[in-house]
């Protein structure tokens, strides 16, 4: 929320991280609207560039967005031998779509985002993230990801769920029914990557997600990344594969230094891919 008690500061508070908050200094409120689904704000911050906020929760800032976008995309993409057909659920800021399209093997990307207002405002104020919505390989659908997947079976090599937190319009994306639909939409060797919350704050939720994922997929893992503007400076991703031979901890494809430069990668490489699955002991025990 824009802090009425401290002018010029935005403070993020949520029942999902009780007793703590993050404050960022801002210079201007660029957008402040209510869509059909949520409260959408874009602020120009003093140190982190433009920032997207949904229902009072920071989704992305220009300064640190690359760590989340790159890991959410390149870990699953580099764990599949030939990902040609990709589905993105959510991701209205456009960052995941941008990163998927950096893979030359990709032939088609379908993105299903429920809130068209987010897409349009990000095109206007976050063009570095939202620059790929008009790409010829991209099919962007403003609609319900649940409904879309019910109509598609055995179609995708990789599904990436770039959702907000498990309250509001994204809450159903953390439930077993959603993962059942993802499994149905994936090809026999297909895999999934989903936003997996924070080990410092949401370990019970992550355990629950892993438990029902293990009833659906033979391979399930949890990795994480660091990002300063997310709660506790960390967020994770749950990765699942229908192929029992998949080993997420070691990429099946690797990039040369030249390819990394062309892709303009700032966070991801093969080393950080493998390191992301090395969890602190308390989390390793809980998620074993």
PDB file of C-alpha atoms in Angstrom:
ATOM      1  CA  UNK A   1       0.000   0.000   0.000  1.00  0.00           C
ATOM      2  CA  UNK A   2       1.020   3.603  -0.467  1.00  0.00           C
ATOM      3  CA  UNK A   3       1.976   4.515   3.096  1.00  0.00           C
ATOM      4  CA  UNK A   4      -0.242   7.353   4.305  1.00  0.00           C
ATOM      5  CA  UNK A   5       1.929   7.800   7.391  1.00  0.00           C
ATOM      6  CA  UNK A   6       5.207   8.064   5.480  1.00  0.00           C
ATOM      7  CA  UNK A   7       4.666  10.055   2.283  1.00  0.00           C
ATOM      8  CA  UNK A   8       6.713   8.865  -0.672  1.00  0.00           C
ATOM      9  CA  UNK A   9       7.039   5.286   0.562  1.00  0.00           C
ATOM     10  CA  UNK A  10       5.222   2.122  -0.519  1.00  0.00           C
ATOM     11  CA  UNK A  11       4.926  -0.583   2.140  1.00  0.00           C
ATOM     12  CA  UNK A  12       4.027  -4.180   1.290  1.00  0.00           C
ATOM     13  CA  UNK A  13       2.055  -5.947   4.016  1.00  0.00           C
ATOM     14  CA  UNK A  14       0.205  -9.254   3.775  1.00  0.00           C
ATOM     15  CA  UNK A  15      -1.226 -11.980   6.013  1.00  0.00           C
ATOM     16  CA  UNK A  16       0.994 -14.363   4.045  1.00  0.00           C
ATOM     17  CA  UNK A  17       4.044 -12.860   5.790  1.00  0.00           C
ATOM     18  CA  UNK A  18       2.731 -11.679   9.166  1.00  0.00           C
ATOM     19  CA  UNK A  19       4.850  -9.391  11.298  1.00  0.00           C
ATOM     20  CA  UNK A  20       7.078  -8.174   8.490  1.00  0.00           C
ATOM     21  CA  UNK A  21       6.938  -5.836   5.522  1.00  0.00           C
ATOM     22  CA  UNK A  22       9.012  -4.268   2.776  1.00  0.00           C
ATOM     23  CA  UNK A  23       9.117  -0.553   2.062  1.00  0.00           C
ATOM     24  CA  UNK A  24      10.367   1.082  -1.125  1.00  0.00           C
ATOM     25  CA  UNK A  25      10.669   4.786  -1.786  1.00  0.00           C
ATOM     26  CA  UNK A  26       8.710   5.915  -4.823  1.00  0.00           C
ATOM     27  CA  UNK A  27       8.640   9.076  -6.909  1.00  0.00           C
ATOM     28  CA  UNK A  28       5.330   8.774  -8.732  1.00  0.00           C
ATOM     29  CA  UNK A  29       2.206   6.637  -8.928  1.00  0.00           C
ATOM     30  CA  UNK A  30       1.967   5.926 -12.660  1.00  0.00           C
ATOM     31  CA  UNK A  31      -1.211   3.815 -12.551  1.00  0.00           C
ATOM     32  CA  UNK A  32      -3.753   3.037  -9.854  1.00  0.00           C
ATOM     33  CA  UNK A  33      -6.804   1.173 -11.174  1.00  0.00           C
ATOM     34  CA  UNK A  34      -9.139  -1.662 -10.289  1.00  0.00           C
ATOM     35  CA  UNK A  35      -9.521  -4.247 -13.016  1.00  0.00           C
ATOM     36  CA  UNK A  36     -12.279  -6.845 -13.109  1.00  0.00           C
ATOM     37  CA  UNK A  37     -10.051  -9.059 -10.952  1.00  0.00           C
ATOM     38  CA  UNK A  38      -7.714  -7.038  -8.758  1.00  0.00           C
ATOM     39  CA  UNK A  39      -6.189  -3.718  -7.702  1.00  0.00           C
ATOM     40  CA  UNK A  40      -3.422  -2.861 -10.168  1.00  0.00           C
ATOM     41  CA  UNK A  41      -0.759  -0.259  -9.434  1.00  0.00           C
ATOM     42  CA  UNK A  42       2.435   0.750 -11.202  1.00  0.00           C
ATOM     43  CA  UNK A  43       4.833   3.002  -9.310  1.00  0.00           C
ATOM     44  CA  UNK A  44       8.045   4.689 -10.338  1.00  0.00           C
ATOM     45  CA  UNK A  45      10.429   3.855  -7.499  1.00  0.00           C
ATOM     46  CA  UNK A  46      13.534   5.755  -6.499  1.00  0.00           C
ATOM     47  CA  UNK A  47      15.967   2.817  -6.789  1.00  0.00           C
ATOM     48  CA  UNK A  48      14.200  -0.130  -8.450  1.00  0.00           C
ATOM     49  CA  UNK A  49      12.710   1.407 -11.587  1.00  0.00           C
ATOM     50  CA  UNK A  50       9.051   0.920 -12.377  1.00  0.00           C
ATOM     51  CA  UNK A  51       7.223  -1.580 -10.176  1.00  0.00           C
ATOM     52  CA  UNK A  52       4.038  -3.604 -10.702  1.00  0.00           C
ATOM     53  CA  UNK A  53       1.851  -4.169  -7.633  1.00  0.00           C
ATOM     54  CA  UNK A  54      -1.260  -6.385  -7.522  1.00  0.00           C
ATOM     55  CA  UNK A  55      -3.587  -6.173  -4.536  1.00  0.00           C
ATOM     56  CA  UNK A  56      -0.852  -4.458  -2.555  1.00  0.00           C
ATOM     57  CA  UNK A  57       1.814  -7.111  -3.291  1.00  0.00           C
ATOM     58  CA  UNK A  58       4.943  -6.427  -5.341  1.00  0.00           C
ATOM     59  CA  UNK A  59       5.047  -8.547  -8.494  1.00  0.00           C
ATOM     60  CA  UNK A  60       8.032  -7.189 -10.366  1.00  0.00           C
ATOM     61  CA  UNK A  61      10.511  -4.312 -10.452  1.00  0.00           C
ATOM     62  CA  UNK A  62      12.748  -3.391 -13.356  1.00  0.00           C
ATOM     63  CA  UNK A  63      15.903  -3.660 -11.255  1.00  0.00           C
ATOM     64  CA  UNK A  64      15.646  -7.270 -10.086  1.00  0.00           C
ATOM     65  CA  UNK A  65      13.066  -8.946 -12.368  1.00  0.00           C
ATOM     66  CA  UNK A  66      15.678 -10.911 -14.302  1.00  0.00           C
ATOM     67  CA  UNK A  67      16.446 -13.334 -11.466  1.00  0.00           C
ATOM     68  CA  UNK A  68      12.869 -14.572 -11.244  1.00  0.00           C
ATOM     69  CA  UNK A  69      12.081 -14.562 -14.968  1.00  0.00           C
ATOM     70  CA  UNK A  70      15.291 -16.356 -15.941  1.00  0.00           C
ATOM     71  CA  UNK A  71      15.083 -19.106 -13.340  1.00  0.00           C
ATOM     72  CA  UNK A  72      11.370 -19.755 -13.854  1.00  0.00           C
ATOM     73  CA  UNK A  73      12.033 -20.264 -17.552  1.00  0.00           C
ATOM     74  CA  UNK A  74      15.523 -21.551 -18.149  1.00  0.00           C
ATOM     75  CA  UNK A  75      15.554 -24.219 -15.422  1.00  0.00           C
ATOM     76  CA  UNK A  76      12.617 -26.118 -16.997  1.00  0.00           C
ATOM     77  CA  UNK A  77      13.581 -25.249 -20.575  1.00  0.00           C
ATOM     78  CA  UNK A  78      17.142 -26.502 -20.107  1.00  0.00           C
ATOM     79  CA  UNK A  79      15.801 -29.645 -18.393  1.00  0.00           C
ATOM     80  CA  UNK A  80      13.903 -30.670 -21.546  1.00  0.00           C
ATOM     81  CA  UNK A  81      15.826 -31.972 -24.579  1.00  0.00           C
ATOM     82  CA  UNK A  82      13.706 -30.156 -27.170  1.00  0.00           C
ATOM     83  CA  UNK A  83      10.944 -27.869 -25.871  1.00  0.00           C
ATOM     84  CA  UNK A  84       9.042 -26.776 -28.971  1.00  0.00           C
ATOM     85  CA  UNK A  85       5.557 -26.068 -27.649  1.00  0.00           C
ATOM     86  CA  UNK A  86       5.265 -24.069 -24.423  1.00  0.00           C
ATOM     87  CA  UNK A  87       2.283 -22.906 -22.359  1.00  0.00           C
ATOM     88  CA  UNK A  88       2.459 -20.027 -19.873  1.00  0.00           C
ATOM     89  CA  UNK A  89      -0.319 -19.583 -17.332  1.00  0.00           C
ATOM     90  CA  UNK A  90      -0.318 -16.086 -15.845  1.00  0.00           C
ATOM     91  CA  UNK A  91       2.748 -13.935 -16.384  1.00  0.00           C
ATOM     92  CA  UNK A  92       0.894 -10.782 -17.376  1.00  0.00           C
ATOM     93  CA  UNK A  93       4.013  -8.638 -17.078  1.00  0.00           C
ATOM     94  CA  UNK A  94       5.494 -10.496 -20.069  1.00  0.00           C
ATOM     95  CA  UNK A  95       8.848 -11.444 -18.556  1.00  0.00           C
ATOM     96  CA  UNK A  96       8.403 -15.221 -18.761  1.00  0.00           C
ATOM     97  CA  UNK A  97       7.258 -14.951 -22.373  1.00  0.00           C
ATOM     98  CA  UNK A  98      10.319 -12.844 -23.191  1.00  0.00           C
ATOM     99  CA  UNK A  99      12.657 -15.476 -21.749  1.00  0.00           C
ATOM    100  CA  UNK A 100      10.911 -18.478 -23.371  1.00  0.00           C
ATOM    101  CA  UNK A 101      11.275 -16.868 -26.790  1.00  0.00           C
ATOM    102  CA  UNK A 102      15.056 -16.682 -26.340  1.00  0.00           C
ATOM    103  CA  UNK A 103      15.159 -20.440 -27.060  1.00  0.00           C
ATOM    104  CA  UNK A 104      15.471 -20.985 -30.806  1.00  0.00           C
ATOM    105  CA  UNK A 105      14.005 -24.504 -30.519  1.00  0.00           C
ATOM    106  CA  UNK A 106      10.631 -23.047 -29.505  1.00  0.00           C
ATOM    107  CA  UNK A 107       8.042 -23.115 -32.293  1.00  0.00           C
ATOM    108  CA  UNK A 108       4.934 -21.924 -30.431  1.00  0.00           C
ATOM    109  CA  UNK A 109       4.235 -20.213 -27.115  1.00  0.00           C
ATOM    110  CA  UNK A 110       0.709 -19.872 -25.785  1.00  0.00           C
ATOM    111  CA  UNK A 111       0.143 -17.525 -22.874  1.00  0.00           C
ATOM    112  CA  UNK A 112      -3.127 -17.453 -20.930  1.00  0.00           C
ATOM    113  CA  UNK A 113      -3.449 -14.442 -18.605  1.00  0.00           C
ATOM    114  CA  UNK A 114      -6.746 -13.758 -16.901  1.00  0.00           C
ATOM    115  CA  UNK A 115      -6.302  -9.992 -16.493  1.00  0.00           C
ATOM    116  CA  UNK A 116      -5.897  -8.033 -19.708  1.00  0.00           C
ATOM    117  CA  UNK A 117      -5.464  -4.804 -17.757  1.00  0.00           C
ATOM    118  CA  UNK A 118      -2.143  -6.065 -16.408  1.00  0.00           C
ATOM    119  CA  UNK A 119      -0.886  -6.807 -19.916  1.00  0.00           C
ATOM    120  CA  UNK A 120      -1.845  -3.395 -21.288  1.00  0.00           C
ATOM    121  CA  UNK A 121      -0.381  -1.432 -18.383  1.00  0.00           C
ATOM    122  CA  UNK A 122       2.859  -3.415 -18.500  1.00  0.00           C
ATOM    123  CA  UNK A 123       3.179  -2.707 -22.225  1.00  0.00           C
ATOM    124  CA  UNK A 124       2.957   0.976 -21.365  1.00  0.00           C
ATOM    125  CA  UNK A 125       5.151   1.165 -18.269  1.00  0.00           C
ATOM    126  CA  UNK A 126       7.319  -2.004 -18.290  1.00  0.00           C
ATOM    127  CA  UNK A 127       8.280  -2.312 -21.973  1.00  0.00           C
ATOM    128  CA  UNK A 128      11.480  -4.210 -21.195  1.00  0.00           C
ATOM    129  CA  UNK A 129       9.390  -7.052 -19.813  1.00  0.00           C
ATOM    130  CA  UNK A 130       6.344  -6.738 -22.067  1.00  0.00           C
ATOM    131  CA  UNK A 131       8.160  -6.467 -25.385  1.00  0.00           C
ATOM    132  CA  UNK A 132       7.281  -9.948 -26.696  1.00  0.00           C
ATOM    133  CA  UNK A 133       3.466  -9.988 -26.664  1.00  0.00           C
ATOM    134  CA  UNK A 134       3.389  -9.316 -30.417  1.00  0.00           C
ATOM    135  CA  UNK A 135       6.074 -11.875 -31.311  1.00  0.00           C
ATOM    136  CA  UNK A 136       5.029 -14.092 -34.265  1.00  0.00           C
ATOM    137  CA  UNK A 137       5.572 -17.273 -32.205  1.00  0.00           C
ATOM    138  CA  UNK A 138       3.368 -15.987 -29.367  1.00  0.00           C
ATOM    139  CA  UNK A 139      -0.353 -16.642 -28.989  1.00  0.00           C
ATOM    140  CA  UNK A 140      -1.591 -14.473 -26.115  1.00  0.00           C
ATOM    141  CA  UNK A 141      -5.035 -15.296 -24.737  1.00  0.00           C
ATOM    142  CA  UNK A 142      -6.794 -13.123 -22.183  1.00  0.00           C
ATOM    143  CA  UNK A 143      -8.790 -15.722 -20.310  1.00  0.00           C
ATOM    144  CA  UNK A 144      -8.981 -18.419 -17.662  1.00  0.00           C
ATOM    145  CA  UNK A 145      -6.048 -20.842 -17.653  1.00  0.00           C
ATOM    146  CA  UNK A 146      -8.207 -23.548 -16.056  1.00  0.00           C
ATOM    147  CA  UNK A 147     -10.688 -23.407 -18.914  1.00  0.00           C
ATOM    148  CA  UNK A 148      -7.942 -23.372 -21.528  1.00  0.00           C
ATOM    149  CA  UNK A 149      -6.220 -26.473 -20.171  1.00  0.00           C
ATOM    150  CA  UNK A 150      -9.477 -28.395 -19.930  1.00  0.00           C
ATOM    151  CA  UNK A 151      -9.687 -28.031 -23.701  1.00  0.00           C
ATOM    152  CA  UNK A 152      -6.110 -29.171 -24.448  1.00  0.00           C
ATOM    153  CA  UNK A 153      -4.586 -32.586 -23.918  1.00  0.00           C
ATOM    154  CA  UNK A 154      -1.140 -34.058 -24.636  1.00  0.00           C
ATOM    155  CA  UNK A 155      -0.038 -30.839 -26.341  1.00  0.00           C
ATOM    156  CA  UNK A 156       2.787 -29.062 -24.491  1.00  0.00           C
ATOM    157  CA  UNK A 157       6.427 -29.847 -23.805  1.00  0.00           C
ATOM    158  CA  UNK A 158       6.686 -27.329 -20.976  1.00  0.00           C
ATOM    159  CA  UNK A 159       4.040 -25.551 -18.887  1.00  0.00           C
ATOM    160  CA  UNK A 160       5.153 -22.586 -16.762  1.00  0.00           C
ATOM    161  CA  UNK A 161       2.834 -21.197 -14.098  1.00  0.00           C
ATOM    162  CA  UNK A 162       3.812 -17.615 -13.313  1.00  0.00           C
ATOM    163  CA  UNK A 163       1.255 -16.770 -10.663  1.00  0.00           C
ATOM    164  CA  UNK A 164       0.894 -14.295  -7.855  1.00  0.00           C
ATOM    165  CA  UNK A 165       0.487 -15.527  -4.283  1.00  0.00           C
ATOM    166  CA  UNK A 166      -2.227 -18.057  -3.258  1.00  0.00           C
ATOM    167  CA  UNK A 167      -4.890 -15.474  -2.477  1.00  0.00           C
ATOM    168  CA  UNK A 168      -7.252 -13.732  -4.879  1.00  0.00           C
ATOM    169  CA  UNK A 169      -7.443 -14.775  -8.561  1.00  0.00           C
ATOM    170  CA  UNK A 170      -4.318 -16.993  -8.349  1.00  0.00           C
ATOM    171  CA  UNK A 171      -5.414 -19.131  -5.383  1.00  0.00           C
ATOM    172  CA  UNK A 172      -6.656 -22.040  -7.520  1.00  0.00           C
ATOM    173  CA  UNK A 173      -3.223 -22.346  -9.167  1.00  0.00           C
ATOM    174  CA  UNK A 174      -1.877 -23.862  -5.946  1.00  0.00           C
ATOM    175  CA  UNK A 175      -4.417 -26.689  -5.749  1.00  0.00           C
ATOM    176  CA  UNK A 176      -4.277 -30.326  -6.860  1.00  0.00           C
ATOM    177  CA  UNK A 177      -7.010 -29.936  -9.477  1.00  0.00           C
ATOM    178  CA  UNK A 178      -4.868 -27.422 -11.345  1.00  0.00           C
ATOM    179  CA  UNK A 179      -1.881 -29.768 -11.404  1.00  0.00           C
ATOM    180  CA  UNK A 180      -4.092 -32.574 -12.684  1.00  0.00           C
ATOM    181  CA  UNK A 181      -5.046 -30.362 -15.617  1.00  0.00           C
ATOM    182  CA  UNK A 182      -1.401 -29.486 -16.252  1.00  0.00           C
ATOM    183  CA  UNK A 183      -0.477 -33.159 -16.316  1.00  0.00           C
ATOM    184  CA  UNK A 184      -3.231 -33.826 -18.837  1.00  0.00           C
ATOM    185  CA  UNK A 185      -2.079 -30.926 -21.053  1.00  0.00           C
ATOM    186  CA  UNK A 186       1.551 -32.100 -21.089  1.00  0.00           C
ATOM    187  CA  UNK A 187       3.046 -34.525 -23.587  1.00  0.00           C
ATOM    188  CA  UNK A 188       4.333 -37.853 -22.213  1.00  0.00           C
ATOM    189  CA  UNK A 189       7.800 -36.372 -21.591  1.00  0.00           C
ATOM    190  CA  UNK A 190       6.502 -32.936 -20.631  1.00  0.00           C
ATOM    191  CA  UNK A 191       7.374 -30.962 -17.539  1.00  0.00           C
ATOM    192  CA  UNK A 192       6.017 -28.195 -15.377  1.00  0.00           C
ATOM    193  CA  UNK A 193       7.518 -25.270 -13.489  1.00  0.00           C
ATOM    194  CA  UNK A 194       5.328 -23.362 -11.028  1.00  0.00           C
ATOM    195  CA  UNK A 195       5.919 -20.469  -8.666  1.00  0.00           C
ATOM    196  CA  UNK A 196       6.681 -22.151  -5.362  1.00  0.00           C
ATOM    197  CA  UNK A 197       6.677 -19.491  -2.618  1.00  0.00           C
ATOM    198  CA  UNK A 198       9.275 -18.974   0.121  1.00  0.00           C
ATOM    199  CA  UNK A 199      10.947 -21.578   2.351  1.00  0.00           C
ATOM    200  CA  UNK A 200      11.230 -19.038   5.192  1.00  0.00           C
ATOM    201  CA  UNK A 201       7.519 -18.232   5.184  1.00  0.00           C
ATOM    202  CA  UNK A 202       5.513 -20.939   3.421  1.00  0.00           C
ATOM    203  CA  UNK A 203       7.180 -24.271   4.126  1.00  0.00           C
ATOM    204  CA  UNK A 204       3.858 -25.901   5.051  1.00  0.00           C
ATOM    205  CA  UNK A 205       2.338 -24.805   1.733  1.00  0.00           C
ATOM    206  CA  UNK A 206       5.368 -26.061  -0.200  1.00  0.00           C
ATOM    207  CA  UNK A 207       5.161 -29.416   1.599  1.00  0.00           C
ATOM    208  CA  UNK A 208       1.489 -29.674   0.679  1.00  0.00           C
ATOM    209  CA  UNK A 209       2.190 -28.821  -2.957  1.00  0.00           C
ATOM    210  CA  UNK A 210       4.985 -31.379  -3.148  1.00  0.00           C
ATOM    211  CA  UNK A 211       2.817 -34.052  -1.529  1.00  0.00           C
ATOM    212  CA  UNK A 212       0.023 -33.861  -4.095  1.00  0.00           C
ATOM    213  CA  UNK A 213       2.482 -33.354  -6.967  1.00  0.00           C
ATOM    214  CA  UNK A 214       4.175 -36.622  -6.022  1.00  0.00           C
ATOM    215  CA  UNK A 215       0.842 -38.397  -6.463  1.00  0.00           C
ATOM    216  CA  UNK A 216       0.714 -37.104 -10.053  1.00  0.00           C
ATOM    217  CA  UNK A 217       4.323 -36.971 -11.316  1.00  0.00           C
ATOM    218  CA  UNK A 218       7.224 -39.422 -10.927  1.00  0.00           C
ATOM    219  CA  UNK A 219       9.756 -36.582 -10.569  1.00  0.00           C
ATOM    220  CA  UNK A 220       9.164 -33.560  -8.306  1.00  0.00           C
ATOM    221  CA  UNK A 221      11.780 -31.081  -7.065  1.00  0.00           C
ATOM    222  CA  UNK A 222      11.968 -27.668  -5.416  1.00  0.00           C
ATOM    223  CA  UNK A 223      14.545 -25.015  -6.255  1.00  0.00           C
ATOM    224  CA  UNK A 224      14.920 -21.389  -5.301  1.00  0.00           C
ATOM    225  CA  UNK A 225      16.357 -18.041  -6.291  1.00  0.00           C
ATOM    226  CA  UNK A 226      17.213 -14.829  -4.515  1.00  0.00           C
ATOM    227  CA  UNK A 227      15.439 -11.558  -5.263  1.00  0.00           C
ATOM    228  CA  UNK A 228      15.481  -8.530  -2.941  1.00  0.00           C
ATOM    229  CA  UNK A 229      11.916  -7.273  -3.487  1.00  0.00           C
ATOM    230  CA  UNK A 230      10.134 -10.547  -2.721  1.00  0.00           C
ATOM    231  CA  UNK A 231       9.287 -11.467   0.898  1.00  0.00           C
ATOM    232  CA  UNK A 232      12.411 -12.541   2.816  1.00  0.00           C
ATOM    233  CA  UNK A 233      14.475 -12.018  -0.355  1.00  0.00           C
ATOM    234  CA  UNK A 234      13.787 -15.522  -1.675  1.00  0.00           C
ATOM    235  CA  UNK A 235      11.230 -17.359  -3.769  1.00  0.00           C
ATOM    236  CA  UNK A 236      11.110 -20.889  -5.069  1.00  0.00           C
ATOM    237  CA  UNK A 237       9.754 -22.965  -7.911  1.00  0.00           C
ATOM    238  CA  UNK A 238       8.244 -26.432  -7.983  1.00  0.00           C
ATOM    239  CA  UNK A 239       9.279 -28.492 -11.009  1.00  0.00           C
ATOM    240  CA  UNK A 240       7.559 -31.733 -12.040  1.00  0.00           C
ATOM    241  CA  UNK A 241       8.089 -34.133 -14.926  1.00  0.00           C
ATOM    242  CA  UNK A 242       6.036 -36.915 -16.478  1.00  0.00           C
ATOM    243  CA  UNK A 243       9.310 -38.502 -17.594  1.00  0.00           C
ATOM    244  CA  UNK A 244      10.793 -40.615 -14.785  1.00  0.00           C
ATOM    245  CA  UNK A 245      14.288 -40.135 -16.259  1.00  0.00           C
ATOM    246  CA  UNK A 246      14.248 -36.367 -15.779  1.00  0.00           C
ATOM    247  CA  UNK A 247      16.880 -34.992 -13.403  1.00  0.00           C
ATOM    248  CA  UNK A 248      16.178 -31.311 -12.826  1.00  0.00           C
ATOM    249  CA  UNK A 249      19.386 -30.840 -10.868  1.00  0.00           C
ATOM    250  CA  UNK A 250      21.486 -31.232 -14.008  1.00  0.00           C
ATOM    251  CA  UNK A 251      20.498 -29.452 -17.245  1.00  0.00           C
ATOM    252  CA  UNK A 252      20.283 -31.707 -20.307  1.00  0.00           C
ATOM    253  CA  UNK A 253      21.199 -28.780 -22.539  1.00  0.00           C
ATOM    254  CA  UNK A 254      23.881 -26.199 -21.848  1.00  0.00           C
ATOM    255  CA  UNK A 255      24.640 -22.780 -23.255  1.00  0.00           C
ATOM    256  CA  UNK A 256      27.963 -21.493 -24.519  1.00  0.00           C
ATOM    257  CA  UNK A 257      29.266 -18.170 -23.232  1.00  0.00           C
ATOM    258  CA  UNK A 258      28.360 -16.685 -26.597  1.00  0.00           C
ATOM    259  CA  UNK A 259      24.785 -17.981 -26.359  1.00  0.00           C
ATOM    260  CA  UNK A 260      24.448 -16.589 -22.840  1.00  0.00           C
ATOM    261  CA  UNK A 261      25.605 -13.199 -24.131  1.00  0.00           C
ATOM    262  CA  UNK A 262      23.142 -13.243 -27.032  1.00  0.00           C
ATOM    263  CA  UNK A 263      20.342 -14.179 -24.636  1.00  0.00           C
ATOM    264  CA  UNK A 264      21.399 -11.296 -22.359  1.00  0.00           C
ATOM    265  CA  UNK A 265      21.316 -13.489 -19.273  1.00  0.00           C
ATOM    266  CA  UNK A 266      22.058 -11.764 -15.976  1.00  0.00           C
ATOM    267  CA  UNK A 267      21.298 -14.515 -13.435  1.00  0.00           C
ATOM    268  CA  UNK A 268      20.967 -17.942 -15.045  1.00  0.00           C
ATOM    269  CA  UNK A 269      23.791 -20.251 -16.061  1.00  0.00           C
ATOM    270  CA  UNK A 270      24.445 -23.979 -15.668  1.00  0.00           C
ATOM    271  CA  UNK A 271      26.088 -23.490 -12.265  1.00  0.00           C
ATOM    272  CA  UNK A 272      23.211 -21.529 -10.744  1.00  0.00           C
ATOM    273  CA  UNK A 273      20.794 -24.063 -12.287  1.00  0.00           C
ATOM    274  CA  UNK A 274      22.406 -26.857 -10.290  1.00  0.00           C
ATOM    275  CA  UNK A 275      22.985 -24.742  -7.182  1.00  0.00           C
ATOM    276  CA  UNK A 276      19.331 -23.701  -6.996  1.00  0.00           C
ATOM    277  CA  UNK A 277      18.399 -27.195  -5.819  1.00  0.00           C
ATOM    278  CA  UNK A 278      20.872 -27.160  -2.914  1.00  0.00           C
ATOM    279  CA  UNK A 279      18.579 -26.279  -0.017  1.00  0.00           C
ATOM    280  CA  UNK A 280      19.470 -25.276   3.550  1.00  0.00           C
ATOM    281  CA  UNK A 281      19.221 -28.196   5.930  1.00  0.00           C
ATOM    282  CA  UNK A 282      15.872 -27.297   7.511  1.00  0.00           C
ATOM    283  CA  UNK A 283      14.214 -27.084   4.089  1.00  0.00           C
ATOM    284  CA  UNK A 284      15.941 -30.190   2.768  1.00  0.00           C
ATOM    285  CA  UNK A 285      14.597 -32.202   5.687  1.00  0.00           C
ATOM    286  CA  UNK A 286      11.094 -30.786   5.402  1.00  0.00           C
ATOM    287  CA  UNK A 287      10.883 -31.399   1.642  1.00  0.00           C
ATOM    288  CA  UNK A 288      12.582 -34.803   1.551  1.00  0.00           C
TER     289      UNK A 288
END
